[in-house]
Amino acid sequence: MERPRILCIHGIGGKDASMDSVPGWADNWRRGLKQHLGITDDDSIRFMKFDSHFDKQNAGIVEYAKFISKTFLDFLAKRGRNKMISIKDWMDDYPDMVVEYLQETELKRILWDELHAHISSHRPDIIYAHSLGSLLCYDFFSDDANRTGYENITLVTAGSQLCSRMIRAHIKSPIIQLPIKKWYNLNNDKDLVFASRNILAEYPNFRQVETFFDDDWPANHDGYKYLNHQKAVSQVWKTF
């Protein structure tokens, strides 16, 4: 299998069901990464499925009271014009997934074990983690049990909520240095899924890349838009 090897971790939105669709979001990611990294073998790019682990969860009023659910309602109010999905579907796939991940310790451990298994089997050089995937990766690599063994991995996060005010209380904050080769964060100030805030970190293995776009209605949060941005290509992918 050719190098580099990439592990892709999607975000919120119930994306597992459409992962194998062509055309589709995963197909777009794969084609973009193959082009930018000069990869020809599809097997060099793997995707981590994890939505099924959320099916057993059902974030309720208690979880939302612990979390700051008001921010989700603000987002819903601002983007209420989007009627393509029902409110229940939107809640199940978007805010519920974030609340469930941050509040359910057992679910976190299951997802960490899943990530560890994918890293062990695929041995990626690069992990591309979008949205919720960025929270999962930061949690995993910042855990004391995972301080060694990942020195050859480059993490590329995009559309990350790590510096959102509502997230800080649930992660190691201020942002710590991760024990990996390199961490790039693709940031878009127009991302409306609580991901427009800069990751405030000054470490030799961390770099933020501004990947501005404002043409992805309604949220400016598309993982493909991030990885395919010209600055992501020139400042991240072309370094491999």
PDB file of C-alpha atoms in Angstrom:
ATOM      1  CA  MET A   1       0.000   0.000   0.000  1.00  0.00           C
ATOM      2  CA  GLU A   2       1.423   3.359  -1.024  1.00  0.00           C
ATOM      3  CA  ARG A   3       2.173   6.228   1.317  1.00  0.00           C
ATOM      4  CA  PRO A   4       0.965   8.460   2.718  1.00  0.00           C
ATOM      5  CA  ARG A   5      -1.912   6.566   4.313  1.00  0.00           C
ATOM      6  CA  ILE A   6      -4.861   8.623   5.475  1.00  0.00           C
ATOM      7  CA  LEU A   7      -7.594   7.970   8.023  1.00  0.00           C
ATOM      8  CA  CYS A   8     -10.662  10.182   7.603  1.00  0.00           C
ATOM      9  CA  ILE A   9     -13.023  10.921  10.483  1.00  0.00           C
ATOM     10  CA  HIS A  10     -16.231  12.759   9.672  1.00  0.00           C
ATOM     11  CA  GLY A  11     -18.266  15.030  11.896  1.00  0.00           C
ATOM     12  CA  ILE A  12     -21.878  15.382  12.911  1.00  0.00           C
ATOM     13  CA  GLY A  13     -24.760  14.728  10.584  1.00  0.00           C
ATOM     14  CA  GLY A  14     -25.300  10.954  10.361  1.00  0.00           C
ATOM     15  CA  LYS A  15     -22.791  10.522   7.539  1.00  0.00           C
ATOM     16  CA  ASP A  16     -22.162   6.775   7.783  1.00  0.00           C
ATOM     17  CA  ALA A  17     -25.332   5.983   5.838  1.00  0.00           C
ATOM     18  CA  SER A  18     -24.086   7.848   2.759  1.00  0.00           C
ATOM     19  CA  MET A  19     -20.397   6.999   3.101  1.00  0.00           C
ATOM     20  CA  ASP A  20     -20.402   4.570   0.169  1.00  0.00           C
ATOM     21  CA  SER A  21     -22.492   6.747  -2.152  1.00  0.00           C
ATOM     22  CA  VAL A  22     -20.936   7.796  -5.457  1.00  0.00           C
ATOM     23  CA  PRO A  23     -21.076  10.692  -5.941  1.00  0.00           C
ATOM     24  CA  GLY A  24     -21.140  11.629  -2.276  1.00  0.00           C
ATOM     25  CA  TRP A  25     -19.236  13.341   0.500  1.00  0.00           C
ATOM     26  CA  ALA A  26     -16.738  10.502   1.118  1.00  0.00           C
ATOM     27  CA  ASP A  27     -16.117  10.105  -2.599  1.00  0.00           C
ATOM     28  CA  ASN A  28     -15.384  13.835  -2.783  1.00  0.00           C
ATOM     29  CA  TRP A  29     -12.938  13.616   0.124  1.00  0.00           C
ATOM     30  CA  ARG A  30     -11.199  10.603  -1.414  1.00  0.00           C
ATOM     31  CA  ARG A  31     -10.864  12.201  -4.855  1.00  0.00           C
ATOM     32  CA  GLY A  32      -9.579  15.453  -3.362  1.00  0.00           C
ATOM     33  CA  LEU A  33      -7.004  13.754  -1.150  1.00  0.00           C
ATOM     34  CA  LYS A  34      -5.821  11.495  -3.964  1.00  0.00           C
ATOM     35  CA  GLN A  35      -5.322  14.503  -6.199  1.00  0.00           C
ATOM     36  CA  HIS A  36      -3.560  16.701  -3.646  1.00  0.00           C
ATOM     37  CA  LEU A  37      -1.344  13.938  -2.224  1.00  0.00           C
ATOM     38  CA  GLY A  38      -0.591  12.133  -5.483  1.00  0.00           C
ATOM     39  CA  ILE A  39      -2.218   8.900  -4.324  1.00  0.00           C
ATOM     40  CA  THR A  40      -3.524   6.309  -6.792  1.00  0.00           C
ATOM     41  CA  ASP A  41      -4.571   3.486  -4.449  1.00  0.00           C
ATOM     42  CA  ASP A  42      -8.044   3.922  -2.922  1.00  0.00           C
ATOM     43  CA  ASP A  43      -7.062   1.598  -0.066  1.00  0.00           C
ATOM     44  CA  SER A  44      -4.565   4.180   1.165  1.00  0.00           C
ATOM     45  CA  ILE A  45      -7.535   6.267   2.320  1.00  0.00           C
ATOM     46  CA  ARG A  46      -9.799   4.774   4.985  1.00  0.00           C
ATOM     47  CA  PHE A  47     -12.918   6.147   6.650  1.00  0.00           C
ATOM     48  CA  MET A  48     -13.942   5.527  10.244  1.00  0.00           C
ATOM     49  CA  LYS A  49     -17.606   4.690  10.767  1.00  0.00           C
ATOM     50  CA  PHE A  50     -19.019   5.467  14.188  1.00  0.00           C
ATOM     51  CA  ASP A  51     -22.621   6.697  13.886  1.00  0.00           C
ATOM     52  CA  SER A  52     -23.991   3.348  15.106  1.00  0.00           C
ATOM     53  CA  HIS A  53     -22.480   3.973  18.538  1.00  0.00           C
ATOM     54  CA  PHE A  54     -24.742   7.018  18.872  1.00  0.00           C
ATOM     55  CA  ASP A  55     -27.900   5.068  18.014  1.00  0.00           C
ATOM     56  CA  LYS A  56     -28.129   3.763  21.579  1.00  0.00           C
ATOM     57  CA  GLN A  57     -27.888   7.282  22.986  1.00  0.00           C
ATOM     58  CA  ASN A  58     -30.730   9.744  23.316  1.00  0.00           C
ATOM     59  CA  ALA A  59     -29.661  13.062  24.739  1.00  0.00           C
ATOM     60  CA  GLY A  60     -32.464  14.421  26.861  1.00  0.00           C
ATOM     61  CA  ILE A  61     -33.240  17.416  29.011  1.00  0.00           C
ATOM     62  CA  VAL A  62     -30.742  16.465  31.706  1.00  0.00           C
ATOM     63  CA  GLU A  63     -27.860  16.245  29.239  1.00  0.00           C
ATOM     64  CA  TYR A  64     -28.890  19.489  27.624  1.00  0.00           C
ATOM     65  CA  ALA A  65     -29.100  21.180  31.001  1.00  0.00           C
ATOM     66  CA  LYS A  66     -25.531  20.122  31.696  1.00  0.00           C
ATOM     67  CA  PHE A  67     -24.536  21.343  28.309  1.00  0.00           C
ATOM     68  CA  ILE A  68     -25.349  24.822  27.002  1.00  0.00           C
ATOM     69  CA  SER A  69     -28.191  23.900  24.708  1.00  0.00           C
ATOM     70  CA  LYS A  70     -29.083  27.540  24.138  1.00  0.00           C
ATOM     71  CA  THR A  71     -26.270  27.803  21.602  1.00  0.00           C
ATOM     72  CA  PHE A  72     -27.810  25.069  19.495  1.00  0.00           C
ATOM     73  CA  LEU A  73     -31.190  26.800  19.584  1.00  0.00           C
ATOM     74  CA  ASP A  74     -29.524  30.007  18.439  1.00  0.00           C
ATOM     75  CA  PHE A  75     -28.060  28.158  15.470  1.00  0.00           C
ATOM     76  CA  LEU A  76     -31.432  26.617  14.671  1.00  0.00           C
ATOM     77  CA  ALA A  77     -33.117  30.017  14.798  1.00  0.00           C
ATOM     78  CA  LYS A  78     -30.526  31.567  12.492  1.00  0.00           C
ATOM     79  CA  ARG A  79     -30.816  28.750   9.990  1.00  0.00           C
ATOM     80  CA  GLY A  80     -34.505  27.999  10.367  1.00  0.00           C
ATOM     81  CA  ARG A  81     -35.052  28.555   6.661  1.00  0.00           C
ATOM     82  CA  ASN A  82     -33.524  25.182   5.880  1.00  0.00           C
ATOM     83  CA  LYS A  83     -36.582  22.893   5.809  1.00  0.00           C
ATOM     84  CA  MET A  84     -35.034  19.964   3.956  1.00  0.00           C
ATOM     85  CA  ILE A  85     -34.959  17.789   7.093  1.00  0.00           C
ATOM     86  CA  SER A  86     -37.283  17.527  10.077  1.00  0.00           C
ATOM     87  CA  ILE A  87     -36.425  19.142  13.390  1.00  0.00           C
ATOM     88  CA  LYS A  88     -36.166  15.689  15.012  1.00  0.00           C
ATOM     89  CA  ASP A  89     -33.761  14.430  12.341  1.00  0.00           C
ATOM     90  CA  TRP A  90     -31.681  17.586  12.676  1.00  0.00           C
ATOM     91  CA  MET A  91     -31.521  17.215  16.459  1.00  0.00           C
ATOM     92  CA  ASP A  92     -30.601  13.516  16.229  1.00  0.00           C
ATOM     93  CA  ASP A  93     -27.793  14.088  13.752  1.00  0.00           C
ATOM     94  CA  TYR A  94     -26.330  17.416  14.820  1.00  0.00           C
ATOM     95  CA  PRO A  95     -26.520  18.819  18.399  1.00  0.00           C
ATOM     96  CA  ASP A  96     -27.505  15.478  19.941  1.00  0.00           C
ATOM     97  CA  MET A  97     -24.311  13.859  18.656  1.00  0.00           C
ATOM     98  CA  VAL A  98     -22.107  16.562  20.183  1.00  0.00           C
ATOM     99  CA  VAL A  99     -23.939  16.540  23.524  1.00  0.00           C
ATOM    100  CA  GLU A 100     -23.897  12.746  23.690  1.00  0.00           C
ATOM    101  CA  TYR A 101     -20.196  12.583  22.909  1.00  0.00           C
ATOM    102  CA  LEU A 102     -19.224  15.193  25.491  1.00  0.00           C
ATOM    103  CA  GLN A 103     -21.541  13.955  28.254  1.00  0.00           C
ATOM    104  CA  GLU A 104     -21.381  10.156  27.922  1.00  0.00           C
ATOM    105  CA  THR A 105     -18.102   8.822  29.314  1.00  0.00           C
ATOM    106  CA  GLU A 106     -18.773   5.270  28.136  1.00  0.00           C
ATOM    107  CA  LEU A 107     -19.502   6.474  24.601  1.00  0.00           C
ATOM    108  CA  LYS A 108     -16.237   8.426  24.603  1.00  0.00           C
ATOM    109  CA  ARG A 109     -14.294   5.330  25.585  1.00  0.00           C
ATOM    110  CA  ILE A 110     -15.978   3.261  22.878  1.00  0.00           C
ATOM    111  CA  LEU A 111     -15.045   5.842  20.240  1.00  0.00           C
ATOM    112  CA  TRP A 112     -11.487   6.122  21.553  1.00  0.00           C
ATOM    113  CA  ASP A 113     -11.148   2.328  21.322  1.00  0.00           C
ATOM    114  CA  GLU A 114     -12.539   2.471  17.786  1.00  0.00           C
ATOM    115  CA  LEU A 115     -10.033   5.164  16.817  1.00  0.00           C
ATOM    116  CA  HIS A 116      -7.174   3.201  18.375  1.00  0.00           C
ATOM    117  CA  ALA A 117      -8.207   0.103  16.416  1.00  0.00           C
ATOM    118  CA  HIS A 118      -8.274   2.040  13.136  1.00  0.00           C
ATOM    119  CA  ILE A 119      -4.854   3.559  13.814  1.00  0.00           C
ATOM    120  CA  SER A 120      -3.410   0.156  14.698  1.00  0.00           C
ATOM    121  CA  SER A 121      -4.796  -1.571  11.604  1.00  0.00           C
ATOM    122  CA  HIS A 122      -4.323   1.156   8.979  1.00  0.00           C
ATOM    123  CA  ARG A 123      -1.180   2.811  10.428  1.00  0.00           C
ATOM    124  CA  PRO A 124      -2.023   6.233   8.957  1.00  0.00           C
ATOM    125  CA  ASP A 125       0.514   8.946   8.285  1.00  0.00           C
ATOM    126  CA  ILE A 126      -2.294  11.519   8.237  1.00  0.00           C
ATOM    127  CA  ILE A 127      -5.602  11.764  10.071  1.00  0.00           C
ATOM    128  CA  TYR A 128      -8.096  14.173   8.520  1.00  0.00           C
ATOM    129  CA  ALA A 129     -10.710  14.940  11.182  1.00  0.00           C
ATOM    130  CA  HIS A 130     -13.686  17.189  10.510  1.00  0.00           C
ATOM    131  CA  SER A 131     -15.956  18.821  13.103  1.00  0.00           C
ATOM    132  CA  LEU A 132     -16.863  16.244  15.785  1.00  0.00           C
ATOM    133  CA  GLY A 133     -13.972  14.163  14.484  1.00  0.00           C
ATOM    134  CA  SER A 134     -11.600  16.916  15.628  1.00  0.00           C
ATOM    135  CA  LEU A 135     -13.003  16.757  19.170  1.00  0.00           C
ATOM    136  CA  LEU A 136     -12.587  12.990  19.178  1.00  0.00           C
ATOM    137  CA  CYS A 137      -8.964  13.203  18.021  1.00  0.00           C
ATOM    138  CA  TYR A 138      -8.007  15.980  20.434  1.00  0.00           C
ATOM    139  CA  ASP A 139      -9.540  14.073  23.340  1.00  0.00           C
ATOM    140  CA  PHE A 140      -7.776  10.882  22.289  1.00  0.00           C
ATOM    141  CA  PHE A 141      -4.306  12.338  21.774  1.00  0.00           C
ATOM    142  CA  SER A 142      -4.505  14.549  24.878  1.00  0.00           C
ATOM    143  CA  ASP A 143      -5.364  11.619  27.129  1.00  0.00           C
ATOM    144  CA  ASP A 144      -2.500  10.653  29.425  1.00  0.00           C
ATOM    145  CA  ALA A 145      -2.694   7.034  28.262  1.00  0.00           C
ATOM    146  CA  ASN A 146      -1.909   8.072  24.679  1.00  0.00           C
ATOM    147  CA  ARG A 147       1.205  10.179  25.196  1.00  0.00           C
ATOM    148  CA  THR A 148       3.497   7.827  23.266  1.00  0.00           C
ATOM    149  CA  GLY A 149       3.311   5.778  20.099  1.00  0.00           C
ATOM    150  CA  TYR A 150       1.844   8.382  17.750  1.00  0.00           C
ATOM    151  CA  GLU A 151       4.930  10.441  16.941  1.00  0.00           C
ATOM    152  CA  ASN A 152       4.680   9.759  13.185  1.00  0.00           C
ATOM    153  CA  ILE A 153       1.079  10.903  12.774  1.00  0.00           C
ATOM    154  CA  THR A 154       0.085  14.266  11.311  1.00  0.00           C
ATOM    155  CA  LEU A 155      -3.366  15.440  12.383  1.00  0.00           C
ATOM    156  CA  VAL A 156      -5.318  17.778  10.115  1.00  0.00           C
ATOM    157  CA  THR A 157      -8.450  19.159  11.762  1.00  0.00           C
ATOM    158  CA  ALA A 158     -11.110  21.194   9.975  1.00  0.00           C
ATOM    159  CA  GLY A 159     -14.290  22.919  11.086  1.00  0.00           C
ATOM    160  CA  SER A 160     -13.246  22.296  14.673  1.00  0.00           C
ATOM    161  CA  GLN A 161     -15.269  23.469  17.659  1.00  0.00           C
ATOM    162  CA  LEU A 162     -12.330  23.096  20.058  1.00  0.00           C
ATOM    163  CA  CYS A 163     -12.204  26.797  20.951  1.00  0.00           C
ATOM    164  CA  SER A 164     -15.932  27.345  21.078  1.00  0.00           C
ATOM    165  CA  ARG A 165     -16.998  28.720  24.457  1.00  0.00           C
ATOM    166  CA  MET A 166     -19.492  25.906  24.908  1.00  0.00           C
ATOM    167  CA  ILE A 167     -16.836  23.231  24.369  1.00  0.00           C
ATOM    168  CA  ARG A 168     -13.968  24.478  26.542  1.00  0.00           C
ATOM    169  CA  ALA A 169     -15.372  23.132  29.812  1.00  0.00           C
ATOM    170  CA  HIS A 170     -15.537  19.631  28.351  1.00  0.00           C
ATOM    171  CA  ILE A 171     -11.964  19.266  27.067  1.00  0.00           C
ATOM    172  CA  LYS A 172      -8.426  19.903  28.264  1.00  0.00           C
ATOM    173  CA  SER A 173      -8.232  23.670  28.045  1.00  0.00           C
ATOM    174  CA  PRO A 174      -6.218  25.746  27.284  1.00  0.00           C
ATOM    175  CA  ILE A 175      -5.301  23.644  24.275  1.00  0.00           C
ATOM    176  CA  ILE A 176      -2.323  21.439  25.091  1.00  0.00           C
ATOM    177  CA  GLN A 177       0.484  20.273  22.833  1.00  0.00           C
ATOM    178  CA  LEU A 178      -0.368  16.930  21.249  1.00  0.00           C
ATOM    179  CA  PRO A 179       2.275  14.158  21.194  1.00  0.00           C
ATOM    180  CA  ILE A 180       2.166  13.777  17.419  1.00  0.00           C
ATOM    181  CA  LYS A 181       4.392  14.782  14.504  1.00  0.00           C
ATOM    182  CA  LYS A 182       2.347  17.772  13.342  1.00  0.00           C
ATOM    183  CA  TRP A 183      -1.077  19.299  13.869  1.00  0.00           C
ATOM    184  CA  TYR A 184      -2.635  21.528  11.226  1.00  0.00           C
ATOM    185  CA  ASN A 185      -5.970  23.218  11.881  1.00  0.00           C
ATOM    186  CA  LEU A 186      -7.975  24.462   8.897  1.00  0.00           C
ATOM    187  CA  ASN A 187     -10.029  27.426  10.104  1.00  0.00           C
ATOM    188  CA  ASN A 188     -12.877  29.350   8.488  1.00  0.00           C
ATOM    189  CA  ASP A 189     -14.094  32.512  10.222  1.00  0.00           C
ATOM    190  CA  LYS A 190     -17.451  32.129   8.449  1.00  0.00           C
ATOM    191  CA  ASP A 191     -18.125  28.606   9.755  1.00  0.00           C
ATOM    192  CA  LEU A 192     -21.448  28.802  11.624  1.00  0.00           C
ATOM    193  CA  VAL A 193     -21.311  25.411  13.359  1.00  0.00           C
ATOM    194  CA  PHE A 194     -19.453  26.894  16.346  1.00  0.00           C
ATOM    195  CA  ALA A 195     -16.170  26.428  14.488  1.00  0.00           C
ATOM    196  CA  SER A 196     -15.152  29.968  13.562  1.00  0.00           C
ATOM    197  CA  ARG A 197     -12.907  30.575  16.570  1.00  0.00           C
ATOM    198  CA  ASN A 198      -9.149  30.300  16.177  1.00  0.00           C
ATOM    199  CA  ILE A 199      -7.391  27.525  18.044  1.00  0.00           C
ATOM    200  CA  LEU A 200      -5.136  29.487  20.356  1.00  0.00           C
ATOM    201  CA  ALA A 201      -2.030  27.345  20.541  1.00  0.00           C
ATOM    202  CA  GLU A 202       1.641  28.179  20.096  1.00  0.00           C
ATOM    203  CA  TYR A 203       3.583  24.947  19.819  1.00  0.00           C
ATOM    204  CA  PRO A 204       6.357  23.973  17.406  1.00  0.00           C
ATOM    205  CA  ASN A 205       4.240  21.157  15.944  1.00  0.00           C
ATOM    206  CA  PHE A 206       1.016  23.191  15.584  1.00  0.00           C
ATOM    207  CA  ARG A 207      -0.011  25.457  12.734  1.00  0.00           C
ATOM    208  CA  GLN A 208      -3.318  27.075  11.896  1.00  0.00           C
ATOM    209  CA  VAL A 209      -4.176  27.637   8.234  1.00  0.00           C
ATOM    210  CA  GLU A 210      -6.902  30.108   7.308  1.00  0.00           C
ATOM    211  CA  THR A 211      -9.185  28.464   4.749  1.00  0.00           C
ATOM    212  CA  PHE A 212     -11.848  31.115   4.242  1.00  0.00           C
ATOM    213  CA  PHE A 213     -15.016  30.327   2.296  1.00  0.00           C
ATOM    214  CA  ASP A 214     -18.526  31.755   2.466  1.00  0.00           C
ATOM    215  CA  ASP A 215     -20.375  29.935  -0.307  1.00  0.00           C
ATOM    216  CA  ASP A 216     -21.504  26.732   1.419  1.00  0.00           C
ATOM    217  CA  TRP A 217     -25.060  27.550   2.497  1.00  0.00           C
ATOM    218  CA  PRO A 218     -26.298  27.251   5.163  1.00  0.00           C
ATOM    219  CA  ALA A 219     -23.354  26.621   7.455  1.00  0.00           C
ATOM    220  CA  ASN A 220     -19.993  27.040   5.647  1.00  0.00           C
ATOM    221  CA  HIS A 221     -18.929  23.808   7.332  1.00  0.00           C
ATOM    222  CA  ASP A 222     -18.315  21.356   4.474  1.00  0.00           C
ATOM    223  CA  GLY A 223     -15.341  19.052   5.070  1.00  0.00           C
ATOM    224  CA  TYR A 224     -14.557  18.901   1.348  1.00  0.00           C
ATOM    225  CA  LYS A 225     -14.506  22.692   1.062  1.00  0.00           C
ATOM    226  CA  TYR A 226     -11.896  22.752   3.796  1.00  0.00           C
ATOM    227  CA  LEU A 227      -9.558  20.085   2.421  1.00  0.00           C
ATOM    228  CA  ASN A 228      -9.890  21.349  -1.149  1.00  0.00           C
ATOM    229  CA  HIS A 229      -9.153  24.987  -0.273  1.00  0.00           C
ATOM    230  CA  GLN A 230      -6.136  26.395  -2.120  1.00  0.00           C
ATOM    231  CA  LYS A 231      -4.391  27.252   1.159  1.00  0.00           C
ATOM    232  CA  ALA A 232      -4.949  23.740   2.494  1.00  0.00           C
ATOM    233  CA  VAL A 233      -3.391  22.422  -0.705  1.00  0.00           C
ATOM    234  CA  SER A 234      -0.373  24.742  -0.694  1.00  0.00           C
ATOM    235  CA  GLN A 235       0.314  24.870   3.050  1.00  0.00           C
ATOM    236  CA  VAL A 236      -0.673  21.362   4.134  1.00  0.00           C
ATOM    237  CA  TRP A 237      -1.064  18.696   1.451  1.00  0.00           C
ATOM    238  CA  LYS A 238       1.910  19.841  -0.639  1.00  0.00           C
ATOM    239  CA  THR A 239       4.199  19.438   2.388  1.00  0.00           C
ATOM    240  CA  PHE A 240       3.919  15.646   2.215  1.00  0.00           C
TER     241      PHE A 240
END
